[in-house]
Short mmCIF file of C-alpha atoms and ligand atoms in Angstrom, two decimals:
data_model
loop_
_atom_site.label_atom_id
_atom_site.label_comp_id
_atom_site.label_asym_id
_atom_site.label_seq_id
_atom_site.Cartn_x
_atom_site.Cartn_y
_atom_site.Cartn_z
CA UNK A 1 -115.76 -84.71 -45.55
CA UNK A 2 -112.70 -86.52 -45.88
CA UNK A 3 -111.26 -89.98 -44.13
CA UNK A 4 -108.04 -88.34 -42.68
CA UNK A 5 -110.03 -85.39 -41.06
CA UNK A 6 -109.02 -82.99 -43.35
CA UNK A 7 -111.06 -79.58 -43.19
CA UNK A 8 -112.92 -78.11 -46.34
CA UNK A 9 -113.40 -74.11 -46.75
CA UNK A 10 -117.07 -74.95 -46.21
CA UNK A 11 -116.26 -76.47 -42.55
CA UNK A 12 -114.10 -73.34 -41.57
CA UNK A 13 -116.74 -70.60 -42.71
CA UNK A 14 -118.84 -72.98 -40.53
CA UNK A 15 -116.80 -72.92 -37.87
CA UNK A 16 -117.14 -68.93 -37.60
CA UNK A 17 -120.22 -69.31 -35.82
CA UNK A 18 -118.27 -70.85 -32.40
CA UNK A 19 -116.50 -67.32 -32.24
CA UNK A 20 -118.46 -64.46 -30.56
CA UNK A 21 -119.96 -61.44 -31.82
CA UNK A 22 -116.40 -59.20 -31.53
CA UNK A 23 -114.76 -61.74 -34.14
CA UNK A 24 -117.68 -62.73 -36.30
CA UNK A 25 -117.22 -62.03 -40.48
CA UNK A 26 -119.27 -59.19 -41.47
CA UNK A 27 -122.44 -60.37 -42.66
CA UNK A 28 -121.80 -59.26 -46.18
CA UNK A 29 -119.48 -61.75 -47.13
CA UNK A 30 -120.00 -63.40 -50.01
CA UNK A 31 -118.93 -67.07 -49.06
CA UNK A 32 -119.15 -69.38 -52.08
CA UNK A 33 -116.61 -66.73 -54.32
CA UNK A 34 -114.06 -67.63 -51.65
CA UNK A 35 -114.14 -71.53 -52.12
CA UNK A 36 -110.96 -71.67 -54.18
CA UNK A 37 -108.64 -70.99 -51.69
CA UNK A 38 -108.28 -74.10 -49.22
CA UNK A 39 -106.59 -73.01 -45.91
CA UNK A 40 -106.76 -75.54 -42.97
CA UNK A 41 -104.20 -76.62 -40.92
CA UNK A 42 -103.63 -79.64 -43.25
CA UNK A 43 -103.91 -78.33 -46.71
CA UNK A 44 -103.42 -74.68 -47.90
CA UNK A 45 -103.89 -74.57 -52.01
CA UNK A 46 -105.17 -71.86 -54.22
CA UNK A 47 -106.12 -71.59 -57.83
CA UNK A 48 -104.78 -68.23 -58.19
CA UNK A 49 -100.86 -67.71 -59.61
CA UNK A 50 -100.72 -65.07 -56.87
CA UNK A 51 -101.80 -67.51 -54.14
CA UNK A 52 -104.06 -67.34 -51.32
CA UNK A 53 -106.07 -63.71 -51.10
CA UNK A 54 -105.62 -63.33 -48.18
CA UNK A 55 -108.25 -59.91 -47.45
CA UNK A 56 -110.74 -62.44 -48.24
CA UNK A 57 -109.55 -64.88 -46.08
CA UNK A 58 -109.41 -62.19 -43.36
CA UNK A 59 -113.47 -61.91 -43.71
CA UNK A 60 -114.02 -65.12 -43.86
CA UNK A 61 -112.27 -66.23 -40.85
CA UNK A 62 -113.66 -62.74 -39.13
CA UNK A 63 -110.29 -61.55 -38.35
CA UNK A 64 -108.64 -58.12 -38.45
CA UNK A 65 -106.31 -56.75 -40.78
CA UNK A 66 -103.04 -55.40 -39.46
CA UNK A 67 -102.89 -52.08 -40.20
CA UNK A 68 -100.73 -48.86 -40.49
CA UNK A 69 -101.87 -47.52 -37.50
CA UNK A 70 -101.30 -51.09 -35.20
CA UNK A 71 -97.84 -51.11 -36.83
CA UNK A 72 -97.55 -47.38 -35.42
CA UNK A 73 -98.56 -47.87 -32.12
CA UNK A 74 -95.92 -51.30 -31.63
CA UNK A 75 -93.32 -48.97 -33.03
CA UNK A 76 -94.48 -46.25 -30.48
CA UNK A 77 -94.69 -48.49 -27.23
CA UNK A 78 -91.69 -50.41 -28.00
CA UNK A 79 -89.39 -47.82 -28.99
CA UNK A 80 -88.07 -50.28 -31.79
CA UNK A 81 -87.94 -50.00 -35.91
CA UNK A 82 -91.38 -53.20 -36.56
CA UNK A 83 -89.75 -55.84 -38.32
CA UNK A 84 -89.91 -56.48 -41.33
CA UNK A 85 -92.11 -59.19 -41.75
CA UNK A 86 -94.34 -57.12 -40.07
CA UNK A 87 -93.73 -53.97 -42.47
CA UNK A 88 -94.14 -55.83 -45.49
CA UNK A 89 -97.53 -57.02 -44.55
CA UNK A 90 -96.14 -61.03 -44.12
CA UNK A 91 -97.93 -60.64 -40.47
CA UNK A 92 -101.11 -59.65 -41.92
CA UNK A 93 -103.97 -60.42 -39.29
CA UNK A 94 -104.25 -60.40 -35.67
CA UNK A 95 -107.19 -61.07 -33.83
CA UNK A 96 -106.80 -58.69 -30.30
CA UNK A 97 -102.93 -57.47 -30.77
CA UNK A 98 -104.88 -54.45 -29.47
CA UNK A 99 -105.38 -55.63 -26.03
CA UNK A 100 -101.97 -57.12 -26.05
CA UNK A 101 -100.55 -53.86 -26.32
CA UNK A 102 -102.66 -51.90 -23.72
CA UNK A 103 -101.45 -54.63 -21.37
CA UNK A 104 -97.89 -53.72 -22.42
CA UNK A 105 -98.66 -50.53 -21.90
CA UNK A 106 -99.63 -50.86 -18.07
CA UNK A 107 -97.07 -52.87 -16.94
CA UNK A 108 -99.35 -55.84 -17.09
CA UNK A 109 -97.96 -59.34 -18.13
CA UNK A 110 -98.68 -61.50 -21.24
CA UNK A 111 -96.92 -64.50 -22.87
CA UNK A 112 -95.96 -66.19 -26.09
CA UNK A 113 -97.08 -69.17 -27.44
CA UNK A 114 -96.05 -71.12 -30.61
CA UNK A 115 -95.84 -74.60 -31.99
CA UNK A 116 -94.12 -77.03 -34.33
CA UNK A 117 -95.66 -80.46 -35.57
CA UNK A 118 -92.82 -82.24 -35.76
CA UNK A 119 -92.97 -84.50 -38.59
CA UNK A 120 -90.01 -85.27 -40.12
CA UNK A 121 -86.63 -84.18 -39.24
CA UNK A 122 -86.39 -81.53 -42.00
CA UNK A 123 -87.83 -78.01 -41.51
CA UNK A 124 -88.51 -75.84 -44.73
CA UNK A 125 -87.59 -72.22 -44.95
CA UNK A 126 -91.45 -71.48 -43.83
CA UNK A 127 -91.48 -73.25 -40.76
CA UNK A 128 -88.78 -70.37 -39.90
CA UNK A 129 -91.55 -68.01 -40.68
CA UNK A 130 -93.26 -67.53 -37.23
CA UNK A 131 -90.12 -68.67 -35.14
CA UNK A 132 -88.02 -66.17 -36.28
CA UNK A 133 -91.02 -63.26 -35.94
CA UNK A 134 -91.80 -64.99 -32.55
CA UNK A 135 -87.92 -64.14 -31.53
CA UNK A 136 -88.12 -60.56 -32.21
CA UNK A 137 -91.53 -60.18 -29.82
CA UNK A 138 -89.95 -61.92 -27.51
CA UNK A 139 -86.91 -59.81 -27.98
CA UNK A 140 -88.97 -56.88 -28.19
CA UNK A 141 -91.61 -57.45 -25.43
CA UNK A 142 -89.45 -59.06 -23.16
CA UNK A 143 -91.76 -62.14 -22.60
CA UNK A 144 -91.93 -65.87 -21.56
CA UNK A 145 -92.67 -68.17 -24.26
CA UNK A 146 -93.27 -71.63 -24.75
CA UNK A 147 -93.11 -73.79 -27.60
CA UNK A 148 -95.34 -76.81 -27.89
CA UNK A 149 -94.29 -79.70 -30.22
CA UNK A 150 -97.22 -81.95 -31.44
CA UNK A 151 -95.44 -85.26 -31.16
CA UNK A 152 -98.86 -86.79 -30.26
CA UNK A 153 -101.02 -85.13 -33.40
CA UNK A 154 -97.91 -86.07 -36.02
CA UNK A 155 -98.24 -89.79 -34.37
CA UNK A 156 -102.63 -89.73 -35.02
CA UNK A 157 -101.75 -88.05 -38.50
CA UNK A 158 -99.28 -89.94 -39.90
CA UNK A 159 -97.43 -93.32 -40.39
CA UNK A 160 -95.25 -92.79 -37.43
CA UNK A 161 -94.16 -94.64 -34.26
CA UNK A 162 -94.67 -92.97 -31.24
CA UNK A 163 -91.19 -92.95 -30.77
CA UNK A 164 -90.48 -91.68 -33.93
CA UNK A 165 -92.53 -88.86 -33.32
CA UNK A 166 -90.99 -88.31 -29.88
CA UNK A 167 -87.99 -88.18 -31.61
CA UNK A 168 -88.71 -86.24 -34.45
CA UNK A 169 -89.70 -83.76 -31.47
CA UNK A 170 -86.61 -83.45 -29.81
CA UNK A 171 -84.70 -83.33 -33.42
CA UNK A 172 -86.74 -79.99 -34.59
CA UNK A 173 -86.32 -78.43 -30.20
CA UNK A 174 -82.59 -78.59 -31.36
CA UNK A 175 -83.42 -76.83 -34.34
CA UNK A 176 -85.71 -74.14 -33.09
CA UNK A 177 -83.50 -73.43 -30.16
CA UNK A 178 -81.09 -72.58 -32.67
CA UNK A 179 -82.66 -70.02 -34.00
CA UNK A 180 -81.68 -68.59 -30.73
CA UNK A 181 -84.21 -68.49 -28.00
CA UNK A 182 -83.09 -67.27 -24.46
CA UNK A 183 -83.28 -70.44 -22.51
CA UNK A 184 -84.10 -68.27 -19.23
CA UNK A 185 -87.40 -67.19 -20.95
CA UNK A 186 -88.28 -70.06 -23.08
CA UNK A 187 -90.02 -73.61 -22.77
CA UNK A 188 -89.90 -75.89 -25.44
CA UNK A 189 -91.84 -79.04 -24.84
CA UNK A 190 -93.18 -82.11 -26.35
CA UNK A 191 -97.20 -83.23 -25.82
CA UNK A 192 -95.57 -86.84 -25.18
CA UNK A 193 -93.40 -85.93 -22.39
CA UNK A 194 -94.97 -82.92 -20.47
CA UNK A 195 -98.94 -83.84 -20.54
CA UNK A 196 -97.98 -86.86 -18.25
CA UNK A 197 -96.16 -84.82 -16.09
CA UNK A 198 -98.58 -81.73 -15.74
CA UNK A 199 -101.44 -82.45 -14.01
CA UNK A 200 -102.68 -78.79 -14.37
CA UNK A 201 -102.03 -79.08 -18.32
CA UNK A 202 -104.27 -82.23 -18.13
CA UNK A 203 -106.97 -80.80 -16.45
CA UNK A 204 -107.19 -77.80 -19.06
CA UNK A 205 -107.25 -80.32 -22.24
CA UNK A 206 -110.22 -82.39 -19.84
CA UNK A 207 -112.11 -79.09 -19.68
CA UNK A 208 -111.70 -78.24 -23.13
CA UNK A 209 -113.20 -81.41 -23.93
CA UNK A 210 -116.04 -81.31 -21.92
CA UNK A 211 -117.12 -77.60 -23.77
CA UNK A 212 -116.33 -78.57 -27.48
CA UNK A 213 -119.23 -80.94 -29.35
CA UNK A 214 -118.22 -83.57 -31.92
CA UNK A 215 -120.48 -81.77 -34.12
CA UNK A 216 -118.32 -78.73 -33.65
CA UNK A 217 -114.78 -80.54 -34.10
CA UNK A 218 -117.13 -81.81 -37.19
CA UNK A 219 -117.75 -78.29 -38.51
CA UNK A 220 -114.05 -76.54 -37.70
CA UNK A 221 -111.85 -79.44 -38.96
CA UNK A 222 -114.27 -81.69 -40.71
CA UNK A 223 -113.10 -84.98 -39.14
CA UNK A 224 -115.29 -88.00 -40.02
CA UNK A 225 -116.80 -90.79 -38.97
CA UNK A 226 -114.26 -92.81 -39.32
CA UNK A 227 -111.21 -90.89 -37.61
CA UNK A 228 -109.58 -92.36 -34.44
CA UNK A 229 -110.92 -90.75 -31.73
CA UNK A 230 -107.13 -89.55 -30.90
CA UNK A 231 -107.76 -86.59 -33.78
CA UNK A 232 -110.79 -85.62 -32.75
CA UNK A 233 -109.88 -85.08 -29.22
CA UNK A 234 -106.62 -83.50 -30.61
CA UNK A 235 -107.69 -79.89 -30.66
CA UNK A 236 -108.13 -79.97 -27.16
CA UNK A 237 -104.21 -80.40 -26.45
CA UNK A 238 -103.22 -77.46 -29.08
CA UNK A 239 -105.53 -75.38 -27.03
CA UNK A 240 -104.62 -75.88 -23.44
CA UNK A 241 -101.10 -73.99 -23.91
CA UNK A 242 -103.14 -70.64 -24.25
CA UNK A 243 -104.14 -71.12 -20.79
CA UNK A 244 -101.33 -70.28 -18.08
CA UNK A 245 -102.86 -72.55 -15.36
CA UNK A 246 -100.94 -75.46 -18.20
CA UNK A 247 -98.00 -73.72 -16.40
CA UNK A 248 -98.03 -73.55 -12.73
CA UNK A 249 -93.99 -74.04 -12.58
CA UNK A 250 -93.59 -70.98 -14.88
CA UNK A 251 -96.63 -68.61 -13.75
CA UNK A 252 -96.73 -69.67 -10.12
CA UNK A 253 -100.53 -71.08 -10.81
CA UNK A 254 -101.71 -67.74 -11.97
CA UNK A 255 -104.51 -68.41 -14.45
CA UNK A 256 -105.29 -65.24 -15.53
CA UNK A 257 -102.20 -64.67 -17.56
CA UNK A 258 -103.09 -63.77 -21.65
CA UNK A 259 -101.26 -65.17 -24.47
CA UNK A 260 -100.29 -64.03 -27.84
CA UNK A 261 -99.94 -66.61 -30.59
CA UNK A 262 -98.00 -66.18 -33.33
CA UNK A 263 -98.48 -68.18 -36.38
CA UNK A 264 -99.40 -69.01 -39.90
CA UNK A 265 -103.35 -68.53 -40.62
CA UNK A 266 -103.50 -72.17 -41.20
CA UNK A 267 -103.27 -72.54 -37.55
CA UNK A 268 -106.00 -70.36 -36.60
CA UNK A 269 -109.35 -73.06 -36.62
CA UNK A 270 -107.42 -74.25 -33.63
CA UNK A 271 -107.71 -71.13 -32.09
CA UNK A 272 -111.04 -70.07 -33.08
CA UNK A 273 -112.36 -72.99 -30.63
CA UNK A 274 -109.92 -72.23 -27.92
CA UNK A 275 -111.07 -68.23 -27.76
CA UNK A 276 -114.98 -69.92 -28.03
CA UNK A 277 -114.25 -72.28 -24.69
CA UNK A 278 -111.94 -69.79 -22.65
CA UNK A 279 -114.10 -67.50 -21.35
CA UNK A 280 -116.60 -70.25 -20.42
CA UNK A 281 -113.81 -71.62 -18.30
CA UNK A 282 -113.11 -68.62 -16.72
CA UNK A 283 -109.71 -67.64 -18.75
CA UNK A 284 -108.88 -64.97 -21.02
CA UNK A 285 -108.80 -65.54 -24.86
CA UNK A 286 -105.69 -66.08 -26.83
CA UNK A 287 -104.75 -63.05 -29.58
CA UNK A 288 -102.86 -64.07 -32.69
CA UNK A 289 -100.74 -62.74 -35.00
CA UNK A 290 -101.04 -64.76 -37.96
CA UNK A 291 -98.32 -64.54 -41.25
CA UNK A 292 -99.07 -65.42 -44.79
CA UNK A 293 -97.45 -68.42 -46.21
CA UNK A 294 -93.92 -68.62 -47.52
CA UNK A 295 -94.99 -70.42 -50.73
CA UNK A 296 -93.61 -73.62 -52.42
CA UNK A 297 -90.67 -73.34 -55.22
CA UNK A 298 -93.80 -74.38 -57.89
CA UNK A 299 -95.85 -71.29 -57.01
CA UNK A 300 -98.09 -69.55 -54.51
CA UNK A 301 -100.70 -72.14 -55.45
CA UNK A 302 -99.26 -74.94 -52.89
CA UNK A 303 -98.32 -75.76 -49.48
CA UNK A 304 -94.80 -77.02 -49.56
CA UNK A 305 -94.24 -80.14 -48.41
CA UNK A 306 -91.66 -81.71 -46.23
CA UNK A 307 -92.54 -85.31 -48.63
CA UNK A 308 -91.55 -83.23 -51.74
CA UNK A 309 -88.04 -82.53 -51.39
CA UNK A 310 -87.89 -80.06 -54.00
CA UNK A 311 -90.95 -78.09 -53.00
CA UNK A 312 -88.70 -75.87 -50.89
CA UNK A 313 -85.72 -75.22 -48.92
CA UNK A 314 -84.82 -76.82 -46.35
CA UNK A 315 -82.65 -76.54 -43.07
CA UNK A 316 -80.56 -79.34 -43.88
CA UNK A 317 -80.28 -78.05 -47.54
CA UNK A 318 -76.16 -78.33 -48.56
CA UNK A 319 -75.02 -74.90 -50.44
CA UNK A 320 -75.17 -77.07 -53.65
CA UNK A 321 -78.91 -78.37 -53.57
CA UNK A 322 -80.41 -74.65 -52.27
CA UNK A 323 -78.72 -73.39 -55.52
CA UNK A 324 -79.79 -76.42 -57.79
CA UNK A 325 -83.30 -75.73 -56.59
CA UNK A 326 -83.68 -72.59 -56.73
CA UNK A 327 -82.26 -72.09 -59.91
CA UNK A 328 -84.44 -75.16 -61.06
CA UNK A 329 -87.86 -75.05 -59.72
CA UNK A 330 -88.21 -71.41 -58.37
CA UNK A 331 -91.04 -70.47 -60.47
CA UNK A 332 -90.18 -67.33 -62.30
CA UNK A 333 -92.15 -64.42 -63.31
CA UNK A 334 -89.96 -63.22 -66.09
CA UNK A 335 -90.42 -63.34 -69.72
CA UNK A 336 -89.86 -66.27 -72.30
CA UNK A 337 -87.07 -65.00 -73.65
CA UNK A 338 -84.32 -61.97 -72.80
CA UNK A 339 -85.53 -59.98 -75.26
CA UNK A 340 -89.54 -60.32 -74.08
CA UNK A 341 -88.03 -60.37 -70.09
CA UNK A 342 -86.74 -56.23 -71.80
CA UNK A 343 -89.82 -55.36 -73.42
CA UNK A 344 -92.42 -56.32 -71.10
CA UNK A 345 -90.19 -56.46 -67.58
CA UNK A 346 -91.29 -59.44 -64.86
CA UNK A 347 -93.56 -59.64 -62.79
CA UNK A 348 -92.83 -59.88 -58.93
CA UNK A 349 -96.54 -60.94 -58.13
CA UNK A 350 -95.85 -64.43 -58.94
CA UNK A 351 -92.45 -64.64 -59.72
CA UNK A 352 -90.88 -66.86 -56.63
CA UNK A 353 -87.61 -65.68 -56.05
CA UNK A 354 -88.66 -62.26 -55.39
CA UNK A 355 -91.74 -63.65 -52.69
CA UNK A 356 -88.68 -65.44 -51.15
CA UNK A 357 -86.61 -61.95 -51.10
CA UNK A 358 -89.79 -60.15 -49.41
CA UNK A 359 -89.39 -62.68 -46.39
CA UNK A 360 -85.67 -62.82 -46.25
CA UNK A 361 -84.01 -59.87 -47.55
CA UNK A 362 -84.09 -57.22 -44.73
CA UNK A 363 -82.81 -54.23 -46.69
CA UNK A 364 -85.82 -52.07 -47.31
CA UNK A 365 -84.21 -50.08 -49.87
CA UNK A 366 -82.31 -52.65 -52.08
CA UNK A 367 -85.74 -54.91 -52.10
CA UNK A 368 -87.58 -51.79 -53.34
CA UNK A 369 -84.49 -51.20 -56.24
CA UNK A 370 -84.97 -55.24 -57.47
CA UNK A 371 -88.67 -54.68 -57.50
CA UNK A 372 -88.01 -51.44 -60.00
CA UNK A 373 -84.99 -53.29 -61.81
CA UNK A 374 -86.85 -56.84 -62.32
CA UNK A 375 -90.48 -55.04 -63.05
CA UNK A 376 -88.64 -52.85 -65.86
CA UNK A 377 -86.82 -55.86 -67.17
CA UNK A 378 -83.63 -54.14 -66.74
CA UNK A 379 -82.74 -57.13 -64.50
CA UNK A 380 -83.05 -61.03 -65.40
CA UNK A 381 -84.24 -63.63 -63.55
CA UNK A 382 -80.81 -65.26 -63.58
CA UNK A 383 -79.73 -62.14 -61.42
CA UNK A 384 -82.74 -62.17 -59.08
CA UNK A 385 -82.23 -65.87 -58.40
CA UNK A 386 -78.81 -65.29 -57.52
CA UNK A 387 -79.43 -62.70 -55.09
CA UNK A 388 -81.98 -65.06 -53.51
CA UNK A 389 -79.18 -68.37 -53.82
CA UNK A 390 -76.65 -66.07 -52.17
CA UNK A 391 -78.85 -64.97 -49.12
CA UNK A 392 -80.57 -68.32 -48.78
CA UNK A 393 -77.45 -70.06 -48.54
CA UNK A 394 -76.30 -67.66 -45.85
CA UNK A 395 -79.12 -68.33 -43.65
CA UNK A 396 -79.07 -71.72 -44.07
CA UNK A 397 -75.47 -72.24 -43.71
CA UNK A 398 -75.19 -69.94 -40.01
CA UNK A 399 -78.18 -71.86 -38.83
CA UNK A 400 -76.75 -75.63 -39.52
CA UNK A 401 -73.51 -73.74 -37.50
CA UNK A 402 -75.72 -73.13 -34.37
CA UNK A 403 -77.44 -76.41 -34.75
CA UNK A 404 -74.26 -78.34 -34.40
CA UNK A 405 -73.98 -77.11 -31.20
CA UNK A 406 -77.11 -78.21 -29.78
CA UNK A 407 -76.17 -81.19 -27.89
CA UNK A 408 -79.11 -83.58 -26.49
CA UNK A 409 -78.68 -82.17 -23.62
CA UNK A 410 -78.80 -78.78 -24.27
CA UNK A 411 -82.16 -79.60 -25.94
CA UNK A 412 -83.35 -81.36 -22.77
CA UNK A 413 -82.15 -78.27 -20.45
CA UNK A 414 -84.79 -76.39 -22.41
CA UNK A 415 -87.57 -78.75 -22.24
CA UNK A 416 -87.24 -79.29 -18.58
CA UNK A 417 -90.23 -78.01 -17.14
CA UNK A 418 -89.17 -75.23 -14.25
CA UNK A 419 -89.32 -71.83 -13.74
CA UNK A 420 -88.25 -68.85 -16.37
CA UNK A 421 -86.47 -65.52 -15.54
CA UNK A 422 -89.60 -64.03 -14.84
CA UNK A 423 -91.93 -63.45 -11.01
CA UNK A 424 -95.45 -63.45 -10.99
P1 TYM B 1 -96.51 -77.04 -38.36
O1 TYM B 1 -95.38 -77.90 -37.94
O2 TYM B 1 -97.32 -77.44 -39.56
O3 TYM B 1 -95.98 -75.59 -38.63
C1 TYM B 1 -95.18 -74.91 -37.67
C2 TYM B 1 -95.44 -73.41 -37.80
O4 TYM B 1 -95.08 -72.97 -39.12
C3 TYM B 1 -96.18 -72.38 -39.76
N1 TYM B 1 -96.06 -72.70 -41.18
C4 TYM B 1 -95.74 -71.79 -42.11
N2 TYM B 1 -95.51 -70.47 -42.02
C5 TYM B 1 -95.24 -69.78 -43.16
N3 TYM B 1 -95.17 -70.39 -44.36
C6 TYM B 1 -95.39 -71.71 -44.51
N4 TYM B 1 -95.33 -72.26 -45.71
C7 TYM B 1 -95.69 -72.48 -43.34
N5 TYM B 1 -95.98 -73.79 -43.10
C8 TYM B 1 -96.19 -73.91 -41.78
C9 TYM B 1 -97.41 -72.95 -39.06
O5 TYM B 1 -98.53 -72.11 -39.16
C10 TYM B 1 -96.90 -73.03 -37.63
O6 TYM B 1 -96.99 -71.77 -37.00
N6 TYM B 1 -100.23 -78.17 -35.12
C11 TYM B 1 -99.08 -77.29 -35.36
C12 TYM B 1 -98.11 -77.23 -34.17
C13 TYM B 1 -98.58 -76.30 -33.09
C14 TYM B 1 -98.69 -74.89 -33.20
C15 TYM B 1 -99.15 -74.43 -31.94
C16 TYM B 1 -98.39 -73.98 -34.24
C17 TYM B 1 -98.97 -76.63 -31.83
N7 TYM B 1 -99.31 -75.53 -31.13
C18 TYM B 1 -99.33 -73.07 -31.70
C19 TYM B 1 -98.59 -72.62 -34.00
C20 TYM B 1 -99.07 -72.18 -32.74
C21 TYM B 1 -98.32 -77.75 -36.59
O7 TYM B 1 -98.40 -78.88 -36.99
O8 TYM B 1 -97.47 -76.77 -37.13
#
């Protein structure tokens, strides 16, 4: 078990047991061929050139696949074209999107909830990932959501001030709100400045603590003996935003309002403990929607990193340093030379610029023709990454537009706590 609290695949498989019998891994699973891949929410790593595999991570976290006939039924009630991180298999678990939808179905309400440790005042291209797929459910379910930034667990975690970290909060708000969140349906909010004010949040994190063992914490995150007893307390405050009694100002003290939570798979021990204590405090369990991971220039094998500079893109990233790094570190999956790159064609499972297509490019058809094109060899990497430079530094470039917009106070009009466009 390590010093910093840092989770091993042994504590996670562990950790299965807290989850009831609806979610628990079939029995058949054979645990120790899974060890390789390392997916907690501090360190995701994988031996494998292709990354993470992630079927096997579905059984051993006992969640369920998405499949063909989920995507069906959200094209079917919502009348809209799934996106396509969604098609392409990006979202690729869920635990209850099934019960999510019947509620849509009825009439009945649910909400969003997402999060954002805020770090360091850069996000990569990944952290996009589940903000941009949490927009279009929003979009598409017409649903409150709120946005929890971890100023407190970045603060316990790292070698930051706690006004750094309050800071780094309210730097990223400004970036996720300009990815373009209604502010009439949306709360952003940091742990530092609404816990104090929410007695109702408070309460929720109290009772979370009182039904959660240090053993347990132990087992799901594998904190130590000699962790603060801030982090092992932490999980607590990541869970209470499932509940909607955290939110009396935006679901008039209803508690028996369900949320969906989208995010990465890393995130999900958090959420394993939260669905184990909810029902024992008389709430409904969270579903998630969890994506794969947008991997790091290098390879599927890493996590990037926000330290490592050139481990991905970034939203600060000038036109001249996304095409330097690309070009540069992207790792490529094409042959040695043109002439092998003809005769043996590349290969899109690990080559890098094409993963980075499959999140960002949106055109169905014209991914499908660079698949054909690069997997023949008829086209070179050089072509591929240029495609990839080209789209990247679109993105990139409209979203540092919208950003310069986002004044202080904008950012603070959206983390005021108060009530969204919505009655209950
Ligand atoms: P953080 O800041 O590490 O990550 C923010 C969100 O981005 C996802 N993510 C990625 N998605 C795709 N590819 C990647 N390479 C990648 N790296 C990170 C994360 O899964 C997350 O969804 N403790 C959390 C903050 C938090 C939170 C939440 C996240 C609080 N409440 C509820 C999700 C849902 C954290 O530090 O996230």
């Amino acid at each position: 078990m390590s010093e910093n609290g840092t989770g091993t695949a042994e504590n996670e498989i562990e950790n299965m047991n807290l989850e009831d019998n609806h979610d628990k891994p079939s029995e058949n699973v054979d645990v120790d061929n899974n060890l390789d891949d390392v997916v907690n929410p501090w360190n995701v790593s994988s031996s494998s050139a292709k990354g993470v595999d992630y079927d096997k991570l579905i059984k051993r976290f006992g969640s369920s696949k998405i499949d063909d006939v989920l995507i069906a039924r959200i094209e079917k009630l919502t009348g809209k074209p799934a996106h396509h991180l969604l098609r392409r298999g990006i979202f690729f678990s869920h635990r209850e999107m099934h019960h999510i939808l019947d509620l849509y179905e009825k009439k009945k309400p649910f909400y969003l909830y997402t999060g954002r440790g805020p770090s360091s005042t850069a996000m990569h291209m990944g952290h996009l990932i589940p903000f941009l797929f949490t927009k279009w459910l929003q979009e598409t379910f017409d649903v409150p959501l709120v946005i929890q930034l971890t100023d407190d667990e970045k603060y316990l975690w790292k070698d930051l001030q706690a006004e750094e970290a309050k800071q780094l909060a309210l730097e990223n708000a400004k970036d996720i709100i300009a990815i373009g969140f209604d502010i009439n349906k949306t709360f952003i909010f940091s742990d530092f400045n609404y816990i104090g004010q929410s007695p109702a949040f408070y309460m929720n994190m109290v009772k979370t603590q009182k039904l959660v063992t240090f053993n347990q914490v132990k087992g799901i995150f594998g904190f130590g003996d000699s962790d603060c007893i801030g982090k092992i307390s932490f999980p607590a405050i990541q869970a209470s935003p499932s509940f909607s009694s955290s939110f009396p100002q935006i679901f008039n003290n209803r508690k028996d309002v369900p949320c969906l939570i989208p995010c990465a798979i890393d995130q999900d021990p958090y959420f394993r403990m939260t669905r184990d204590v909810a029902p024992r405090m008389g709430y409904q369990k969270p579903a998630l929607i969890h994506s794969t991971f947008f991997p790091a220039l290098q390879g599927a094998q890493t996590k990037m990193s926000a330290s490592d500079p050139n481990s991905s893109i970034f939203l600060t990233d000038t036109n001249k340093q996304i095409k330097t790094k690309v070009n540069k570190y992207a790792f490529s999956g094409g042959g040695d030379t043109v002439e092998e790159h003809k005769e043996k064609g590349g290969n899109c499972d690990v080559d890098v610029s094409y993963q980075y297509l499959t999140f960002f490019l949106e055109d169905d058809d014209r991914l499908a023709q660079i698949k054909k094109d690069y997997s023949s060899g008829e086209l070179l990497t050089g072509y591929l990454k240029k495609e990839l430079v080209e789209i990247l530094q679109k993105i990139v470039g409209d979203h540092q537009q919208r950003r310069k917009n986002v004044t202080d106070e904008v950012a603070y009009s959206y983390m005021k706590p108060r009530k969204l466009d919505f009655n209950y």
